[in-house]
Each structure stands twice: as structure tokens, then as C-alpha cells.
Short mmCIF file of N, CA, C and O in Angstrom, two decimals:
data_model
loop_
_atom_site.label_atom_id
_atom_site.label_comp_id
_atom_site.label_asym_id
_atom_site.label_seq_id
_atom_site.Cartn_x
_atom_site.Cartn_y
_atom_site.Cartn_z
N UNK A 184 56.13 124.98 112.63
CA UNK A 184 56.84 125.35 113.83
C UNK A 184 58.36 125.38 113.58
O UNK A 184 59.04 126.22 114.17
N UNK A 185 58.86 124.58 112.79
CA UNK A 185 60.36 124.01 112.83
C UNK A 185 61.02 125.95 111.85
O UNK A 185 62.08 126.53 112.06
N UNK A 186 59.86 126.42 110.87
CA UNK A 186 60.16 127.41 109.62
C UNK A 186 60.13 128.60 110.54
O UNK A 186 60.84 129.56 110.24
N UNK A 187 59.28 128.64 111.80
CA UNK A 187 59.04 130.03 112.67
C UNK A 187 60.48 129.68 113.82
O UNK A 187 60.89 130.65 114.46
N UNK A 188 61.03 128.62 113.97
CA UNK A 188 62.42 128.21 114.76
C UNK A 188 63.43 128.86 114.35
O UNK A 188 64.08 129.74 114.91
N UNK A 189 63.60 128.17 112.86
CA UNK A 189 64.43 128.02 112.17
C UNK A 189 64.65 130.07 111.80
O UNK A 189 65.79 130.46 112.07
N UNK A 190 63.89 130.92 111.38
CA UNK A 190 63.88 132.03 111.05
C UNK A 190 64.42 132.90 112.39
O UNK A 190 65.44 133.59 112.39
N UNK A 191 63.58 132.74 113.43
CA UNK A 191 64.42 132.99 114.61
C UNK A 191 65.50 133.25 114.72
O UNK A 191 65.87 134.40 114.95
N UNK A 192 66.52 131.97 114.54
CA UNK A 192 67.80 131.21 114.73
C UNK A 192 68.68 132.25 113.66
O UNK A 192 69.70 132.86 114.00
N UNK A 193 68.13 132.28 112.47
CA UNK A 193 68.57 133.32 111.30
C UNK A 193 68.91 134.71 111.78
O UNK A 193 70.03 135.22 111.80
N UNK A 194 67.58 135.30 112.22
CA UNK A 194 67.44 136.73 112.52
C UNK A 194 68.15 137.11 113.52
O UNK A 194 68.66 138.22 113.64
N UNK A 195 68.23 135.89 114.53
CA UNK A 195 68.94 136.48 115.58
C UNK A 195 70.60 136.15 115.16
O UNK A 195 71.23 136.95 115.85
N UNK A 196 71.28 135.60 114.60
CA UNK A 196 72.53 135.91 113.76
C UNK A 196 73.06 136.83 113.61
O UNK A 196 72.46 137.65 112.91
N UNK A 197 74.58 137.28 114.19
CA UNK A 197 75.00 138.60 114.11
C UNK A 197 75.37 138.40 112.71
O UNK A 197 75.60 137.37 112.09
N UNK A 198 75.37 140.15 112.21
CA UNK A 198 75.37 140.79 110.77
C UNK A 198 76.85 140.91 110.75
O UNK A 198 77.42 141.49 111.67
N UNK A 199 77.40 140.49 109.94
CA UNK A 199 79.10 141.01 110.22
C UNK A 199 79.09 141.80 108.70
O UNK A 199 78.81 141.18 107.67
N UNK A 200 79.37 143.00 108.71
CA UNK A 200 79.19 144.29 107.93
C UNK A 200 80.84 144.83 108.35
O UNK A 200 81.48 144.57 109.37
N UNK A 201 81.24 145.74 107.08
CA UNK A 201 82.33 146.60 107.17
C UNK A 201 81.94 147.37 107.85
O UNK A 201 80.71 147.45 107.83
N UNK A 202 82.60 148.24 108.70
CA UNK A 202 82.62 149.88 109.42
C UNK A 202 83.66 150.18 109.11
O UNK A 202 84.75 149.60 109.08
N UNK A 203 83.09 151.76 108.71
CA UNK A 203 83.86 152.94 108.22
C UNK A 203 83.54 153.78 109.10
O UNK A 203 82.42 153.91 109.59
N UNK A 204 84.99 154.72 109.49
CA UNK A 204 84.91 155.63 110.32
C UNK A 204 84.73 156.79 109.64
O UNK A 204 85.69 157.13 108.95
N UNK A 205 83.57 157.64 109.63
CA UNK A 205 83.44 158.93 109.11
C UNK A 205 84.30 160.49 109.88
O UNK A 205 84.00 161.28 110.76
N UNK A 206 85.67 160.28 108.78
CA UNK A 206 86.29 161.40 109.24
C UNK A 206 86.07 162.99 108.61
O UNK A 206 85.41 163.04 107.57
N UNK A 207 86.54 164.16 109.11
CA UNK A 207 85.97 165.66 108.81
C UNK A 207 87.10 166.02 108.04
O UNK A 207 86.91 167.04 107.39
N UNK A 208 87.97 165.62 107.93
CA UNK A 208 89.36 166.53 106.98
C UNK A 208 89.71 165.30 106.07
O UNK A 208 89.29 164.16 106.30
N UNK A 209 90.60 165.67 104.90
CA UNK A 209 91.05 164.63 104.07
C UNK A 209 92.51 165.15 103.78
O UNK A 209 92.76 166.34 103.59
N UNK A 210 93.02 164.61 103.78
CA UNK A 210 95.28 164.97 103.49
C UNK A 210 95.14 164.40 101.88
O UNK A 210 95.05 163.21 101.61
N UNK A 211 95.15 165.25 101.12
CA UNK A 211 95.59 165.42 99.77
C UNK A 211 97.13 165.84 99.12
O UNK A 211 97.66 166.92 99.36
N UNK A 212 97.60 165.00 98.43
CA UNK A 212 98.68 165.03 97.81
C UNK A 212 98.85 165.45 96.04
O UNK A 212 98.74 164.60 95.15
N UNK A 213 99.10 166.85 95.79
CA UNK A 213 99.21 167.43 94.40
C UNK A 213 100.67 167.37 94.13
O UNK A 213 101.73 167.50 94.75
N UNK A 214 100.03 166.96 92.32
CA UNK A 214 101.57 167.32 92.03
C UNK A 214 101.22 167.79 90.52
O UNK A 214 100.71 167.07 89.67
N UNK A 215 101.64 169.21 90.37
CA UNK A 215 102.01 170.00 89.17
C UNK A 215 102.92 169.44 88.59
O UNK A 215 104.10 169.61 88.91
N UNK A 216 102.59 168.78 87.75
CA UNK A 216 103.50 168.68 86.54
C UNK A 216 104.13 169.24 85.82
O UNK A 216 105.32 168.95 85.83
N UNK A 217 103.79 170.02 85.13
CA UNK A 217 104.53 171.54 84.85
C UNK A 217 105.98 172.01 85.89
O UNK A 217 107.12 172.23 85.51
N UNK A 218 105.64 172.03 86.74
CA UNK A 218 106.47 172.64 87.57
C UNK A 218 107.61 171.61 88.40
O UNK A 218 108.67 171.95 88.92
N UNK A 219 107.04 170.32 88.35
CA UNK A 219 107.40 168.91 89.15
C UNK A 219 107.58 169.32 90.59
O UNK A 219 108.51 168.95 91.32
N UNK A 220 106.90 169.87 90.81
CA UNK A 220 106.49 170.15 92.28
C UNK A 220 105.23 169.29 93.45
O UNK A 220 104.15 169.86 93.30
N UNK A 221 105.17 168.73 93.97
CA UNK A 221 104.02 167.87 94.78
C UNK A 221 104.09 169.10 96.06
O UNK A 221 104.90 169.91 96.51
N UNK A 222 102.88 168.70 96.28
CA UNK A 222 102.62 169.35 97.83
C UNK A 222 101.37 168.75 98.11
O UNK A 222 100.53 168.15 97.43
N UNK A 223 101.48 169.14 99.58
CA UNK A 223 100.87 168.05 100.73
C UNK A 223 99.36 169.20 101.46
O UNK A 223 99.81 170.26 101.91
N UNK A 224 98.11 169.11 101.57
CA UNK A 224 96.86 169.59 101.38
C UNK A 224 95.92 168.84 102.96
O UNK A 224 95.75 167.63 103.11
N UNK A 225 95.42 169.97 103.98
CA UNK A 225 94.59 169.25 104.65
C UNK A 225 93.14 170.23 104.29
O UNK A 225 92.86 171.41 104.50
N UNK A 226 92.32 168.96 103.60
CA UNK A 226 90.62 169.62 103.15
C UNK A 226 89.92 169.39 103.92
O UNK A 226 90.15 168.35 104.53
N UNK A 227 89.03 169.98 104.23
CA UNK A 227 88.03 170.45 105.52
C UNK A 227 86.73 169.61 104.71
O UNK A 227 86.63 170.08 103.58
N UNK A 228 85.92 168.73 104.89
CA UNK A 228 85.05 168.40 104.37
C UNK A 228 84.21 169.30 103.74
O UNK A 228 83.80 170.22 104.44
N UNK A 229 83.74 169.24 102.20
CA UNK A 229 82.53 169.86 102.19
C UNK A 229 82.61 171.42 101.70
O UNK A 229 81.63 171.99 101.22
N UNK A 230 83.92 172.08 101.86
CA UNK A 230 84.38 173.52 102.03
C UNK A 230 85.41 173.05 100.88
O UNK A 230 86.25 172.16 100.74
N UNK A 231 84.74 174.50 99.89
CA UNK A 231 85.96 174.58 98.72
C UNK A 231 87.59 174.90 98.73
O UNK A 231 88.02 175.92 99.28
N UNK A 232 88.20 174.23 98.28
CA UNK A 232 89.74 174.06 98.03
C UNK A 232 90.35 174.08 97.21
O UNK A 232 90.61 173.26 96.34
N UNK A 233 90.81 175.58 97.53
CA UNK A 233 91.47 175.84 95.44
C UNK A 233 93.07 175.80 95.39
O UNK A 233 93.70 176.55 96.13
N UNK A 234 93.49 175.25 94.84
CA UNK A 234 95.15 175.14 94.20
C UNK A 234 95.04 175.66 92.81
O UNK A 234 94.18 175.22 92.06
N UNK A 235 96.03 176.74 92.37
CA UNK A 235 96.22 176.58 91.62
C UNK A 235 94.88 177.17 90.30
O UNK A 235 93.98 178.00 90.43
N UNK A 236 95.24 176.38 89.20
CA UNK A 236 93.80 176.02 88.63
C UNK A 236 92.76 174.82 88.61
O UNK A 236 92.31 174.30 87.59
N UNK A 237 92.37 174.35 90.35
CA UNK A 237 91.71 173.41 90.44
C UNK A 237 90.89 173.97 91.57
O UNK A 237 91.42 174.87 92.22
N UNK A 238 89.84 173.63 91.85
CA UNK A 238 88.56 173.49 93.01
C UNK A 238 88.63 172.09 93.10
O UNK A 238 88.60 171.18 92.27
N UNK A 239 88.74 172.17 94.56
CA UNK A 239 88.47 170.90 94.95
C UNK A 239 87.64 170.64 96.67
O UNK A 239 88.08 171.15 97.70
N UNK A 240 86.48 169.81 96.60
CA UNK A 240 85.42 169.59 97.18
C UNK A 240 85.85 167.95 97.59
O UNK A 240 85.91 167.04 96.77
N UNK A 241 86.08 167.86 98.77
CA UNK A 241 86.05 166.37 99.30
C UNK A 241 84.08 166.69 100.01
O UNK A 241 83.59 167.73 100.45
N UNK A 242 83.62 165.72 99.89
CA UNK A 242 82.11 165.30 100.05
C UNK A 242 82.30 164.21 101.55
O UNK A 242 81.69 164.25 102.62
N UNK A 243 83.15 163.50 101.17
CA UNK A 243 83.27 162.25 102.41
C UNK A 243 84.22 161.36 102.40
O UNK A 243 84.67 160.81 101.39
N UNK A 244 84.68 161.14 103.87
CA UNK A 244 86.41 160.97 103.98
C UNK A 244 86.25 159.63 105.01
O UNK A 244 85.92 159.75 106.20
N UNK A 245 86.45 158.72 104.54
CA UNK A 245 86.01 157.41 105.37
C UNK A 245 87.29 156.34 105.83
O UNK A 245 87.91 155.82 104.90
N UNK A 246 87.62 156.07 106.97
CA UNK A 246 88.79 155.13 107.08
C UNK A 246 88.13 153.62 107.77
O UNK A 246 87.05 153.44 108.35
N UNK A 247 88.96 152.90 107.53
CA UNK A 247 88.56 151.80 107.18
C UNK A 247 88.64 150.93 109.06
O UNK A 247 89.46 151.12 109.95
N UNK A 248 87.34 149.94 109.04
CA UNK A 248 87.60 149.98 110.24
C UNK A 248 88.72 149.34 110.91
O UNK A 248 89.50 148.54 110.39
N UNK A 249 88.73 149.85 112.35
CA UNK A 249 90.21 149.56 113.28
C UNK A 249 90.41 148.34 113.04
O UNK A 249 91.63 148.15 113.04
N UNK A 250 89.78 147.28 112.80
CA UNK A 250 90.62 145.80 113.24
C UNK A 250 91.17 145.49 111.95
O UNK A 250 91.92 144.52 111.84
N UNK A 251 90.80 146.39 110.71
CA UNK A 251 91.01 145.52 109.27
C UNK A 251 92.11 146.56 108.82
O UNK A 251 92.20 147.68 109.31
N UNK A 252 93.20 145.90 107.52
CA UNK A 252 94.43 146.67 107.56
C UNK A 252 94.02 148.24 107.17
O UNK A 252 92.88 148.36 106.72
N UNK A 253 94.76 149.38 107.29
CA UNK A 253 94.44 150.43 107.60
C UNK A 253 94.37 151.42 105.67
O UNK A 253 95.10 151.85 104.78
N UNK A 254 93.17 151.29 106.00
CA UNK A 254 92.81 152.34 104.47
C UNK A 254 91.75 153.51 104.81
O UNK A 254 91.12 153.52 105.86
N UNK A 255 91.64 154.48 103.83
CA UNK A 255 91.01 155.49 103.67
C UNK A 255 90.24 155.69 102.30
O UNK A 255 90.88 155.50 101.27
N UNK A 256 89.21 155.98 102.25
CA UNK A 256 88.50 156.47 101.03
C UNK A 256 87.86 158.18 101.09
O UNK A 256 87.73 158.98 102.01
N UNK A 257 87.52 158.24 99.53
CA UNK A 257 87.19 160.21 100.05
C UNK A 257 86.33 160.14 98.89
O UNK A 257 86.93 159.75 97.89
N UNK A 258 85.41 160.34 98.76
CA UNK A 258 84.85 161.39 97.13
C UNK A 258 84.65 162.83 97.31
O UNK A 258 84.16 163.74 97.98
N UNK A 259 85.59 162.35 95.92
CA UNK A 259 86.54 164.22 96.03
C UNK A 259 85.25 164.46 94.12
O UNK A 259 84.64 163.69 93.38
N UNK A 260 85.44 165.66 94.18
CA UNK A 260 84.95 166.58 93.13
C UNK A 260 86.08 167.58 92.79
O UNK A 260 86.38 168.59 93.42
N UNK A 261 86.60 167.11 91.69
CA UNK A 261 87.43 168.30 91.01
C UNK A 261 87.13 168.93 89.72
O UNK A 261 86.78 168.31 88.72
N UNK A 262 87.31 170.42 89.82
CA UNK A 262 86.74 171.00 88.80
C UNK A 262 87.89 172.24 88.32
O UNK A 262 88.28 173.19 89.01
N UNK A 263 88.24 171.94 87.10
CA UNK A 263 89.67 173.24 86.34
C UNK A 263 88.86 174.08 86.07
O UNK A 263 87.81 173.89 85.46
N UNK A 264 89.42 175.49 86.66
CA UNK A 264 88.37 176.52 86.43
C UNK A 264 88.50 177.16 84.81
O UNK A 264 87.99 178.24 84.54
N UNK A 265 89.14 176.46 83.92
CA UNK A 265 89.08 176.79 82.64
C UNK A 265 87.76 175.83 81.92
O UNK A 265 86.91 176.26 81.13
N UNK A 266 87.87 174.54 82.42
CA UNK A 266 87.31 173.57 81.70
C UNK A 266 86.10 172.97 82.34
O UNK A 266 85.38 172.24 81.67
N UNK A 267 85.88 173.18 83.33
CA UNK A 267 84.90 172.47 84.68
C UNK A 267 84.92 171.62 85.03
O UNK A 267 86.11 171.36 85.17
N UNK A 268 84.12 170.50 85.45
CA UNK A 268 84.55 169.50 86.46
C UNK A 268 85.10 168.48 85.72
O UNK A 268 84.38 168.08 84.80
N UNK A 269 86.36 167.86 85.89
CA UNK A 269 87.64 167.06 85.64
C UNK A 269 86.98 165.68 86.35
O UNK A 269 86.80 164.76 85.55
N UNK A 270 86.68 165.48 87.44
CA UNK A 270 87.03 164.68 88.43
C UNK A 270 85.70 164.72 89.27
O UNK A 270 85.22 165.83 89.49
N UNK A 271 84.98 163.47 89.82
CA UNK A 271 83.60 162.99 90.51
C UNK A 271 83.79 162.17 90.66
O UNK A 271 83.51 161.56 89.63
N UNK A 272 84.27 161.29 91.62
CA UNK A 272 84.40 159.70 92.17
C UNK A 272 84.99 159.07 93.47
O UNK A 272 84.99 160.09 94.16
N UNK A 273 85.43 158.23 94.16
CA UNK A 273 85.47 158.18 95.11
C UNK A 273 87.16 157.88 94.60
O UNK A 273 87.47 157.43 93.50
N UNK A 274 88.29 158.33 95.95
CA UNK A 274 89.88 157.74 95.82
C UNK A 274 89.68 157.11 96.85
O UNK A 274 88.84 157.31 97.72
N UNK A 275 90.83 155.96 96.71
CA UNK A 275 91.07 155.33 97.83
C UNK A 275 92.67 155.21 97.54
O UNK A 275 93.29 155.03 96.49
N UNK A 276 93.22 155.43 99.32
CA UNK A 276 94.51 155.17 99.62
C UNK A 276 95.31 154.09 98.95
O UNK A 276 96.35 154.37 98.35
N UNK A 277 94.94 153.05 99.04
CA UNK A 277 95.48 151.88 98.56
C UNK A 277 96.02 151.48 97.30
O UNK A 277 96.95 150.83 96.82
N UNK A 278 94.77 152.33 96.88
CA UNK A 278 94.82 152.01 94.84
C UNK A 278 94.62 153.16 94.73
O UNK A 278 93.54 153.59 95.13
N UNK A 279 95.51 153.98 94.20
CA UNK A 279 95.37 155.34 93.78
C UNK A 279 95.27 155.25 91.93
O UNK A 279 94.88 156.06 91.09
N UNK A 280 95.85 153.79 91.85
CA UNK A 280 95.15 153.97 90.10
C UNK A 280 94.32 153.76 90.06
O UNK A 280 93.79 154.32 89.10
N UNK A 281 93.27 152.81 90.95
CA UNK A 281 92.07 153.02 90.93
C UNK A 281 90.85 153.64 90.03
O UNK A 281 90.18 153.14 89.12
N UNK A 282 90.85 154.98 90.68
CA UNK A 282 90.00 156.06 90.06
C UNK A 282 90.85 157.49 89.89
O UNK A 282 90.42 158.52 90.42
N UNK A 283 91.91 157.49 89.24
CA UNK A 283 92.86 158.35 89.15
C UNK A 283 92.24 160.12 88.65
O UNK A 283 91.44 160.15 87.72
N UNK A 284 92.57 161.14 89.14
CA UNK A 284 92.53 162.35 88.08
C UNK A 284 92.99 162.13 86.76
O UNK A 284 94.09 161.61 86.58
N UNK A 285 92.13 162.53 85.67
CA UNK A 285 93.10 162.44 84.34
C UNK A 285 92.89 163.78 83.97
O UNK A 285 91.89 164.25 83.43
N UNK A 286 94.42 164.64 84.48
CA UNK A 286 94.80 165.90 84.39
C UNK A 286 95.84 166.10 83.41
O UNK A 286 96.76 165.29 83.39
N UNK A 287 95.83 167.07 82.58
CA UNK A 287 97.22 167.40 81.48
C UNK A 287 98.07 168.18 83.02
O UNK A 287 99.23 167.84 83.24
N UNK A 288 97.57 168.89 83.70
CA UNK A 288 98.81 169.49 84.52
C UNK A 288 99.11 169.05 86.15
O UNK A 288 100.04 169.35 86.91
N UNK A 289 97.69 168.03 86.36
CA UNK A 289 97.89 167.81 87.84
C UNK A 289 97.61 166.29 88.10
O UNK A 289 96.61 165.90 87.50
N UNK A 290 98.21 165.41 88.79
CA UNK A 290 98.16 164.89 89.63
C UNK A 290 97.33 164.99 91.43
O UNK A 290 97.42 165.98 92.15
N UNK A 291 96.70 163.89 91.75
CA UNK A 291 95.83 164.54 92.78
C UNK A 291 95.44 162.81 93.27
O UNK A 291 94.85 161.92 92.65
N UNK A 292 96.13 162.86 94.81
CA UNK A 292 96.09 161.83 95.29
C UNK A 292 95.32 162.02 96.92
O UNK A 292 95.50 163.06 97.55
N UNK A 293 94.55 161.00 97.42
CA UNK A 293 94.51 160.56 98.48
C UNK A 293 95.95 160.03 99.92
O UNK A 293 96.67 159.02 99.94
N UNK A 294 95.89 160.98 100.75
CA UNK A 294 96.77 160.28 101.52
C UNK A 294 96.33 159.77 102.97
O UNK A 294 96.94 158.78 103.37
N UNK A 295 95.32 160.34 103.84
CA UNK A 295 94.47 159.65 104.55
C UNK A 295 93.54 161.06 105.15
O UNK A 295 93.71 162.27 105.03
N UNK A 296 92.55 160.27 105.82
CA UNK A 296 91.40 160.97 106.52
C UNK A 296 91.79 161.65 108.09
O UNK A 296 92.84 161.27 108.61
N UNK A 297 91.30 162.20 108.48
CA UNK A 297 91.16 162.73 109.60
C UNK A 297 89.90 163.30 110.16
O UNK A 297 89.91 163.80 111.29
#
């Protein structure tokens, strides 16, 4: 009786879990090296995004929930249309060295979700 109590007492225990807000656009920040030029990018989830010589595919654009300090994550897919896909992993705002592009001509950052 005390093991069918006791499990109860467990189950009924709130779950305290992260929430992520699933946003539809992602604000991307390039910067050509070559040229030392940056520019500022809003990607539509899901829908290809070409700069340049890059395709780029954000998959899912997640911000972090409201009560906890304010971040964003995305997995982006980048692919140089000389060489093919460069880049498959998730960025996050915070730590952009993280999971960095390793580009000879581009730079390619996370700046937040929408």
C-alpha cells in the first residue's frame, strides 16, 4: 500500500521541463570576408536562402522560454554551391562559437528568431 502511495505522490509531481517557443523566421547575420562586408538576413523557415555563393535552409528557430534569460537557437543547413553542404547543426545566439560555419569566405551567425 505505502509503494501504490508513494508512486502516486511521484506521478502526481509537476515536471519542470524547458519551453521553447517555436518561431517561423530566423535574423541571420553574414559576413563576406573577401569583401569585409556583414549584412543582416530575415529566413522564412524551411524556404531556400541564397546569398551570394551559399544556400541556406533554417529547419527550426526556437527561443528560449519567457521567464529564463533570453536566447534563441536555429538548425540552419548550409550548402556552397561550388562544394555542397558546408554546414548541418544547430546555432545558438549565445555561443556563436559554439557550432560555428567553417567558411574560407563567409561567416554566418544567428541573431534571433521570430
Amino acid at each position: 500500500m505505502k509503494k501504490i502511495i508513494l508512486s502516486l505522490f511521484i506521478s502526481a509531481l509537476p515536471v519542470v521541463a524547458n519551453a521553447y517557443i517555436d518561431k517561423t523566421n530566423a535574423v541571420i547575420r553574414i559576413l563576406n570576408k573577401d569583401a569585409g562586408k556583414v549584412s543582416e538576413h530575415k529566413v522564412v523557415l524551411n524556404q531556400d536562402f541564397k546569398f551570394e555563393k551559399l544556400k541556406i535552409v533554417v529547419r527550426s528557430c526556437k527561443q528560449s522560454d519567457p521567464f529564463e534569460a533570453e536566447n534563441f537557437w536555429a538548425f540552419v543547413e548550409i550548402d556552397d554551391v561550388d562544394t555542397g553542404r558546408v554546414f548541418s547543426n544547430w546555432m545558438n545566439r549565445n555561443e556563436p562559437g559554439e557550432n560555428p560555419l567553417q567558411h574560407a569566405d563567409y561567416d554566418v551567425w544567428l541573431v534571433k528568431c521570430e
